Amino acid sequence: MRKVIQAFSILLTITALSSCVSIQKYRYLERRVTILEKSLQDSDKDGVIDGIDQEDHTPDNAEVDTKGRTLDSDKDGVPNYRDREPYDPPRTGEEVDDDGVVVNRLPRPGTGTNGVTEERVREIVDEVLSGFNLSSGSTLAEWFLPMIHFGAGSSKIEYNDYGTLASVGRVVTHNPEIRLVVEGHADDTGPTNFNNYLSYQRAKAVVDHLESFYGISRGQLVILWKGNTIAIVPAKSSYLNRRVEFRVANYNDYEIDPPPKPPGKK
């Protein structure tokens, strides 16, 4: 597009020199080119060009939609970049603070004296699971905790996983007696030492996130790293293999030392 505008500018100059159009017409066309050039700029550096950007001064690191508007995913009035719980919409009657955290959380339907209690829910789930052939030592928590995935060669947590981590954070916060294993994995596209360190970095990034956003004690979180030794799918560079898994720690789960940092790795 910029090359088209540059070519158009050259054409205007040639046309003006040939006296085929009036000076007024040339000035008008020149102004139009200037406007087009400005519309292709991204003044607030949000990834959306000014020509379609509906917010001229997006804050740094703020998520935006295709029109450059700051995202507020849970519609609580606090934009994602300032929201500690960006995917946790308040229900009717609930209010949030400046960090987007509900300050007067109301009881969920069915949890009162005449409703279904959390203990009864666990009993029901256990009854259902008893009909499956679960391996010895499996626990309810192991089967229902989610996992998150990462880009190739990256340990950066993606925004679409913030909701998943919010769920994990609430589980651990409401169960301070448990320890949680945070286990990092890598795909099979790089050397072993690189994959080992990358899987550790992914697990550590998640632990740092849970500490920072949800105030979880570091003593409740156990970092394990597996490199590329445990693949979910056989594809060498599969997105599914670049992951962090969670499970409730057993009595013999202890954090292992970080692997050596590969040469040149930041």
JSON list of C-alpha atoms in Angstrom, two decimals, residues 77-177:
[
{"chain": "A", "resi": 77, "resn": "GLY", "atom": "CA", "xyz": [-15.58, -1.88, 33.40]},
{"chain": "A", "resi": 78, "resn": "VAL", "atom": "CA", "xyz": [-11.90, -2.69, 34.01]},
{"chain": "A", "resi": 79, "resn": "PRO", "atom": "CA", "xyz": [-9.88, -3.24, 30.81]},
{"chain": "A", "resi": 80, "resn": "ASN", "atom": "CA", "xyz": [-7.95, -6.50, 30.46]},
{"chain": "A", "resi": 81, "resn": "TYR", "atom": "CA", "xyz": [-4.53, -4.89, 30.85]},
{"chain": "A", "resi": 82, "resn": "ARG", "atom": "CA", "xyz": [-5.48, -3.70, 34.38]},
{"chain": "A", "resi": 83, "resn": "ASP", "atom": "CA", "xyz": [-7.81, -6.58, 35.30]},
{"chain": "A", "resi": 84, "resn": "ARG", "atom": "CA", "xyz": [-6.40, -9.25, 37.63]},
{"chain": "A", "resi": 85, "resn": "GLU", "atom": "CA", "xyz": [-9.35, -11.48, 36.69]},
{"chain": "A", "resi": 86, "resn": "PRO", "atom": "CA", "xyz": [-9.99, -10.51, 33.05]},
{"chain": "A", "resi": 87, "resn": "TYR", "atom": "CA", "xyz": [-12.27, -13.46, 32.31]},
{"chain": "A", "resi": 88, "resn": "ASP", "atom": "CA", "xyz": [-14.36, -13.51, 35.50]},
{"chain": "A", "resi": 89, "resn": "PRO", "atom": "CA", "xyz": [-17.53, -11.46, 34.87]},
{"chain": "A", "resi": 90, "resn": "PRO", "atom": "CA", "xyz": [-19.35, -10.23, 37.98]},
{"chain": "A", "resi": 91, "resn": "ARG", "atom": "CA", "xyz": [-22.91, -11.45, 38.43]},
{"chain": "A", "resi": 92, "resn": "THR", "atom": "CA", "xyz": [-25.90, -9.21, 39.14]},
{"chain": "A", "resi": 93, "resn": "GLY", "atom": "CA", "xyz": [-25.35, -7.54, 42.51]},
{"chain": "A", "resi": 94, "resn": "GLU", "atom": "CA", "xyz": [-21.59, -8.10, 42.57]},
{"chain": "A", "resi": 95, "resn": "GLU", "atom": "CA", "xyz": [-19.09, -5.24, 42.37]},
{"chain": "A", "resi": 96, "resn": "VAL", "atom": "CA", "xyz": [-15.43, -5.12, 41.38]},
{"chain": "A", "resi": 97, "resn": "ASP", "atom": "CA", "xyz": [-12.52, -3.04, 42.64]},
{"chain": "A", "resi": 98, "resn": "ASP", "atom": "CA", "xyz": [-10.03, -1.09, 40.53]},
{"chain": "A", "resi": 99, "resn": "ASP", "atom": "CA", "xyz": [-8.20, -4.35, 39.74]},
{"chain": "A", "resi": 100, "resn": "GLY", "atom": "CA", "xyz": [-11.32, -6.04, 38.38]},
{"chain": "A", "resi": 101, "resn": "VAL", "atom": "CA", "xyz": [-11.66, -8.38, 41.39]},
{"chain": "A", "resi": 102, "resn": "VAL", "atom": "CA", "xyz": [-15.13, -9.04, 42.80]},
{"chain": "A", "resi": 103, "resn": "VAL", "atom": "CA", "xyz": [-15.30, -7.58, 46.32]},
{"chain": "A", "resi": 104, "resn": "ASN", "atom": "CA", "xyz": [-18.72, -8.88, 47.38]},
{"chain": "A", "resi": 105, "resn": "ARG", "atom": "CA", "xyz": [-18.96, -12.29, 45.76]},
{"chain": "A", "resi": 106, "resn": "LEU", "atom": "CA", "xyz": [-22.45, -13.74, 46.21]},
{"chain": "A", "resi": 107, "resn": "PRO", "atom": "CA", "xyz": [-23.21, -17.41, 46.93]},
{"chain": "A", "resi": 108, "resn": "ARG", "atom": "CA", "xyz": [-23.65, -19.50, 43.82]},
{"chain": "A", "resi": 109, "resn": "PRO", "atom": "CA", "xyz": [-27.15, -20.87, 43.21]},
{"chain": "A", "resi": 110, "resn": "GLY", "atom": "CA", "xyz": [-27.66, -24.23, 44.88]},
{"chain": "A", "resi": 111, "resn": "THR", "atom": "CA", "xyz": [-25.01, -23.80, 47.57]},
{"chain": "A", "resi": 112, "resn": "GLY", "atom": "CA", "xyz": [-27.32, -22.69, 50.39]},
{"chain": "A", "resi": 113, "resn": "THR", "atom": "CA", "xyz": [-28.69, -24.81, 53.22]},
{"chain": "A", "resi": 114, "resn": "ASN", "atom": "CA", "xyz": [-31.24, -26.43, 50.91]},
{"chain": "A", "resi": 115, "resn": "GLY", "atom": "CA", "xyz": [-28.95, -26.69, 47.88]},
{"chain": "A", "resi": 116, "resn": "VAL", "atom": "CA", "xyz": [-26.23, -29.04, 46.74]},
{"chain": "A", "resi": 117, "resn": "THR", "atom": "CA", "xyz": [-23.08, -28.54, 48.80]},
{"chain": "A", "resi": 118, "resn": "GLU", "atom": "CA", "xyz": [-19.53, -28.76, 47.49]},
{"chain": "A", "resi": 119, "resn": "GLU", "atom": "CA", "xyz": [-19.05, -31.98, 49.47]},
{"chain": "A", "resi": 120, "resn": "ARG", "atom": "CA", "xyz": [-22.10, -33.51, 47.79]},
{"chain": "A", "resi": 121, "resn": "VAL", "atom": "CA", "xyz": [-20.82, -32.49, 44.36]},
{"chain": "A", "resi": 122, "resn": "ARG", "atom": "CA", "xyz": [-17.54, -34.29, 45.08]},
{"chain": "A", "resi": 123, "resn": "GLU", "atom": "CA", "xyz": [-19.46, -37.38, 46.22]},
{"chain": "A", "resi": 124, "resn": "ILE", "atom": "CA", "xyz": [-21.53, -37.36, 43.02]},
{"chain": "A", "resi": 125, "resn": "VAL", "atom": "CA", "xyz": [-18.45, -36.99, 40.83]},
{"chain": "A", "resi": 126, "resn": "ASP", "atom": "CA", "xyz": [-16.65, -39.76, 42.71]},
{"chain": "A", "resi": 127, "resn": "GLU", "atom": "CA", "xyz": [-19.67, -42.03, 42.24]},
{"chain": "A", "resi": 128, "resn": "VAL", "atom": "CA", "xyz": [-19.61, -41.39, 38.50]},
{"chain": "A", "resi": 129, "resn": "LEU", "atom": "CA", "xyz": [-15.84, -41.91, 38.27]},
{"chain": "A", "resi": 130, "resn": "SER", "atom": "CA", "xyz": [-16.11, -45.19, 40.13]},
{"chain": "A", "resi": 131, "resn": "GLY", "atom": "CA", "xyz": [-17.69, -46.61, 36.98]},
{"chain": "A", "resi": 132, "resn": "PHE", "atom": "CA", "xyz": [-14.49, -45.96, 35.02]},
{"chain": "A", "resi": 133, "resn": "ASN", "atom": "CA", "xyz": [-11.31, -48.01, 35.08]},
{"chain": "A", "resi": 134, "resn": "LEU", "atom": "CA", "xyz": [-9.02, -45.42, 36.65]},
{"chain": "A", "resi": 135, "resn": "SER", "atom": "CA", "xyz": [-5.41, -46.32, 37.34]},
{"chain": "A", "resi": 136, "resn": "SER", "atom": "CA", "xyz": [-4.35, -47.04, 40.91]},
{"chain": "A", "resi": 137, "resn": "GLY", "atom": "CA", "xyz": [-3.60, -43.89, 42.88]},
{"chain": "A", "resi": 138, "resn": "SER", "atom": "CA", "xyz": [-5.57, -41.56, 40.57]},
{"chain": "A", "resi": 139, "resn": "THR", "atom": "CA", "xyz": [-7.35, -38.70, 42.28]},
{"chain": "A", "resi": 140, "resn": "LEU", "atom": "CA", "xyz": [-10.26, -36.51, 41.37]},
{"chain": "A", "resi": 141, "resn": "ALA", "atom": "CA", "xyz": [-8.02, -33.44, 41.16]},
{"chain": "A", "resi": 142, "resn": "GLU", "atom": "CA", "xyz": [-5.66, -35.12, 38.67]},
{"chain": "A", "resi": 143, "resn": "TRP", "atom": "CA", "xyz": [-8.50, -35.87, 36.30]},
{"chain": "A", "resi": 144, "resn": "PHE", "atom": "CA", "xyz": [-10.08, -32.42, 36.29]},
{"chain": "A", "resi": 145, "resn": "LEU", "atom": "CA", "xyz": [-7.22, -29.90, 36.41]},
{"chain": "A", "resi": 146, "resn": "PRO", "atom": "CA", "xyz": [-6.59, -28.37, 32.96]},
{"chain": "A", "resi": 147, "resn": "MET", "atom": "CA", "xyz": [-3.39, -27.68, 31.04]},
{"chain": "A", "resi": 148, "resn": "ILE", "atom": "CA", "xyz": [-2.15, -24.67, 29.07]},
{"chain": "A", "resi": 149, "resn": "HIS", "atom": "CA", "xyz": [-0.09, -24.48, 25.87]},
{"chain": "A", "resi": 150, "resn": "PHE", "atom": "CA", "xyz": [2.70, -22.27, 24.51]},
{"chain": "A", "resi": 151, "resn": "GLY", "atom": "CA", "xyz": [4.05, -20.93, 21.24]},
{"chain": "A", "resi": 152, "resn": "ALA", "atom": "CA", "xyz": [7.09, -22.52, 19.62]},
{"chain": "A", "resi": 153, "resn": "GLY", "atom": "CA", "xyz": [10.26, -21.78, 21.62]},
{"chain": "A", "resi": 154, "resn": "SER", "atom": "CA", "xyz": [8.32, -19.52, 24.01]},
{"chain": "A", "resi": 155, "resn": "SER", "atom": "CA", "xyz": [7.56, -19.51, 27.72]},
{"chain": "A", "resi": 156, "resn": "LYS", "atom": "CA", "xyz": [5.18, -16.53, 27.50]},
{"chain": "A", "resi": 157, "resn": "ILE", "atom": "CA", "xyz": [1.69, -17.24, 28.84]},
{"chain": "A", "resi": 158, "resn": "GLU", "atom": "CA", "xyz": [-0.93, -16.48, 26.18]},
{"chain": "A", "resi": 159, "resn": "TYR", "atom": "CA", "xyz": [-3.88, -14.23, 27.06]},
{"chain": "A", "resi": 160, "resn": "ASN", "atom": "CA", "xyz": [-6.40, -16.91, 26.14]},
{"chain": "A", "resi": 161, "resn": "ASP", "atom": "CA", "xyz": [-5.00, -19.06, 28.99]},
{"chain": "A", "resi": 162, "resn": "TYR", "atom": "CA", "xyz": [-5.54, -16.40, 31.68]},
{"chain": "A", "resi": 163, "resn": "GLY", "atom": "CA", "xyz": [-9.04, -17.77, 32.31]},
{"chain": "A", "resi": 164, "resn": "THR", "atom": "CA", "xyz": [-7.67, -21.29, 32.78]},
{"chain": "A", "resi": 165, "resn": "LEU", "atom": "CA", "xyz": [-5.07, -20.04, 35.24]},
{"chain": "A", "resi": 166, "resn": "ALA", "atom": "CA", "xyz": [-7.77, -18.09, 37.08]},
{"chain": "A", "resi": 167, "resn": "SER", "atom": "CA", "xyz": [-9.61, -21.38, 37.63]},
{"chain": "A", "resi": 168, "resn": "VAL", "atom": "CA", "xyz": [-6.44, -23.11, 38.83]},
{"chain": "A", "resi": 169, "resn": "GLY", "atom": "CA", "xyz": [-5.66, -20.16, 41.10]},
{"chain": "A", "resi": 170, "resn": "ARG", "atom": "CA", "xyz": [-9.09, -20.30, 42.73]},
{"chain": "A", "resi": 171, "resn": "VAL", "atom": "CA", "xyz": [-8.81, -24.06, 43.34]},
{"chain": "A", "resi": 172, "resn": "VAL", "atom": "CA", "xyz": [-5.46, -23.67, 45.11]},
{"chain": "A", "resi": 173, "resn": "THR", "atom": "CA", "xyz": [-6.54, -20.54, 47.01]},
{"chain": "A", "resi": 174, "resn": "HIS", "atom": "CA", "xyz": [-9.65, -22.27, 48.35]},
{"chain": "A", "resi": 175, "resn": "ASN", "atom": "CA", "xyz": [-7.69, -25.40, 49.28]},
{"chain": "A", "resi": 176, "resn": "PRO", "atom": "CA", "xyz": [-4.62, -24.13, 51.19]},
{"chain": "A", "resi": 177, "resn": "GLU", "atom": "CA", "xyz": [-3.87, -27.62, 52.49]}
]
